Amino acid sequence: MPREAEPSTNEQAFLLSALRENIRLDSRAFDAFRPIDLSFPGGPDEYGTAEVRIGKTRVLAKISAEVVAPYADRKFEGVFTIACELSPMGSAAFEVGRQDQSEILLSRLLEKTIRRSGALDTESLCIVAGSKCFHIRADIHVLDHDGNLMDASCLALVAALMHFRRPDVEIHGEEVTVFDVRERDPVRLAMQHQPFCVTTSYYDGGAIMLQDATLLEEQCRDGEIVISMNRFGEVCSIAKYGGTPVDGLSMLTCTNVALEKVKMLDKLVKDSLAADEKRRDAGGLMAELSAENDR
Amino acid sequence: MPLDTSTYALAHLRLDGRRWNELRHLHAQISTQASSDGSSYLEQGNTKILCTVSGPQEQRRNAPGGRQQQAGAGSDTEAQIVVEMNLAAFSSTDRKKRARSDKRVQEMQFTIAEAFRGTLFTNLYPHSTITITLHVLSQDGSLLTACLNAATLALVDAGIPMSDYVSAVTVASAPSSDQSLDEVDPLLDLNGLEEQELPFMTVGTTAAGTGEGVEGEAKIMVLVMETKVQMGRLEAMLSVGVDGCRRVRGLLDDVVRTQGRRVMENKIS
């Protein structure tokens, strides 16, 4: 039964005393994120994979689609499931196959943020009401855990959903044709809004609050508040499960800081998507007509 | 739906006849089960919870799965808190047998365990386990709220030292397409129908850690919101919620003192 190695008393005391003097161990501002790197690996025709690196934390999200029958009580909607994978590759504390607390919380928070808030329009996934719909499956793999899994996973998931293209569908009366990606250009998913998570860790009963905690900072914290919102200021979910009690004013301050960060993340995703689009779509028609070969 | 009807604008009454800041009828008893260390029965409107507490007792070897990462695990220096929630199949409108590994239930269990880890003096009982078992007999909204309140009472009955009660309440934000932000009333203590229709949050507060005892300002221990709400509404919702928690705390305190009085009278007579 692997257990995460707890930081030594020295390390904890050093971290806390530095925070009380307004210094973070890596000299960041309290509300600064580590450098975020968002990329979309895969060939020119492969959509829906997003890899996020926040500092040393690495998360990969992959989206896939297949045609299934919809749920009996939701005939007009498609199916959208999120599966989280915390493998020992990410951290020695994770076990294969076993669902422990952090994995359950991660998947619950992601579900609340993205499924319950209706980020993905499931009605657009319906092909034939009651008999055929798309099942969009999102797989999140944590490759490296150095704190702030929540934010990284949510960012990866939303970026992957915005990047993904599902197969095009044509319906003639009762006949449904699902085109392969080589026959027809695949179609983007319909997203209503883009929610992002911002986790705030606090110390000293709410006196010190910081965003994007590293693993060491996470292990020493009093508690955390996870706020999911979109850039319009709509809060999709707030989660504070126990920890030291915090007063209401600090919670509201958190929300304001979260909004700024969400706008930053939103811009990052849009810029990365635009850059990726340009990379994949090199040339367009003129490139196809050209007879030049690579040498 | 509870507010779209034109009558709300006229009389400002909800479907069950309450105003925006009225709690449902809260009825609770403690020491209901003689066999457990601590027990309580709590009714908030139609939500009925039975709670029993055993502990602190010898540490459970290999608690389900033998996970060391359970909430409240710190076996060398403090007691472990294990929460089990059992939703009866007949508790909701449609009879539904719940699977054990339902994530929503596990999340609630974790929330309750973490909330009490902050208030109970677990450092007094190393190598022990405190087990809180909640039986949900009827669900009509505010499930997490009622569970937290019932567990507080049962823990007080069990005599486990704690710094303060954890009292919880739900708050919703009334929909308004044509009203300005200032005119929206946050609704307190939701029933099942309102919970389905309106965005709401569960707030749990405690005065623990303020060092000023009961009269100190209550701080937020638990805050769970799963539905979309505009940022601007949060402030009003939170302040109404914290005030509601204060009132619930008063009611819970009355229940405990009534029981205490009864015990003293029995001893004297």
Short mmCIF file of C-alpha atoms in Angstrom, two decimals, chain B residues 24-30 32 39-51 134-138 142-154 166 168 248 251-252 255:
data_model
loop_
_atom_site.label_atom_id
_atom_site.label_comp_id
_atom_site.label_asym_id
_atom_site.label_seq_id
_atom_site.Cartn_x
_atom_site.Cartn_y
_atom_site.Cartn_z
CA ARG B 24 -38.13 24.38 7.34
CA HIS B 25 -39.34 22.80 10.54
CA LEU B 26 -36.29 21.31 12.22
CA HIS B 27 -36.98 18.56 14.72
CA ALA B 28 -34.17 16.58 16.31
CA GLN B 29 -33.56 14.20 19.15
CA ILE B 30 -30.37 12.80 20.53
CA THR B 32 -32.23 7.73 20.31
CA SER B 39 -27.02 8.71 18.15
CA SER B 40 -29.39 11.29 16.81
CA TYR B 41 -32.45 11.61 14.64
CA LEU B 42 -32.95 14.76 12.65
CA GLU B 43 -35.79 15.96 10.48
CA GLN B 44 -35.52 19.05 8.33
CA GLY B 45 -38.83 19.34 6.60
CA ASN B 46 -39.23 15.97 4.92
CA THR B 47 -35.56 15.07 4.94
CA LYS B 48 -35.08 12.51 7.70
CA ILE B 49 -31.69 11.26 8.83
CA LEU B 50 -30.77 8.79 11.53
CA CYS B 51 -27.17 8.99 12.67
CA LEU B 134 -25.82 7.95 8.51
CA HIS B 135 -29.07 6.33 7.47
CA VAL B 136 -31.12 8.44 5.13
CA LEU B 137 -34.77 7.55 5.58
CA SER B 138 -36.30 10.24 3.45
CA SER B 142 -30.61 19.54 1.49
CA LEU B 143 -29.21 16.04 2.01
CA LEU B 144 -25.64 17.01 2.84
CA THR B 145 -26.94 19.72 5.15
CA ALA B 146 -29.10 17.38 7.18
CA CYS B 147 -26.30 14.81 7.36
CA LEU B 148 -23.86 17.34 8.75
CA ASN B 149 -26.37 18.54 11.33
CA ALA B 150 -27.36 15.03 12.37
CA ALA B 151 -23.73 13.97 12.65
CA THR B 152 -22.96 16.99 14.84
CA LEU B 153 -25.69 16.01 17.27
CA ALA B 154 -24.65 12.37 17.36
CA VAL B 166 -20.84 22.17 12.51
CA ALA B 168 -25.15 23.62 7.67
CA VAL B 248 -29.54 26.25 12.80
CA LEU B 251 -31.69 25.08 17.22
CA LEU B 252 -29.17 22.25 17.53
CA VAL B 255 -31.82 20.11 21.43
#
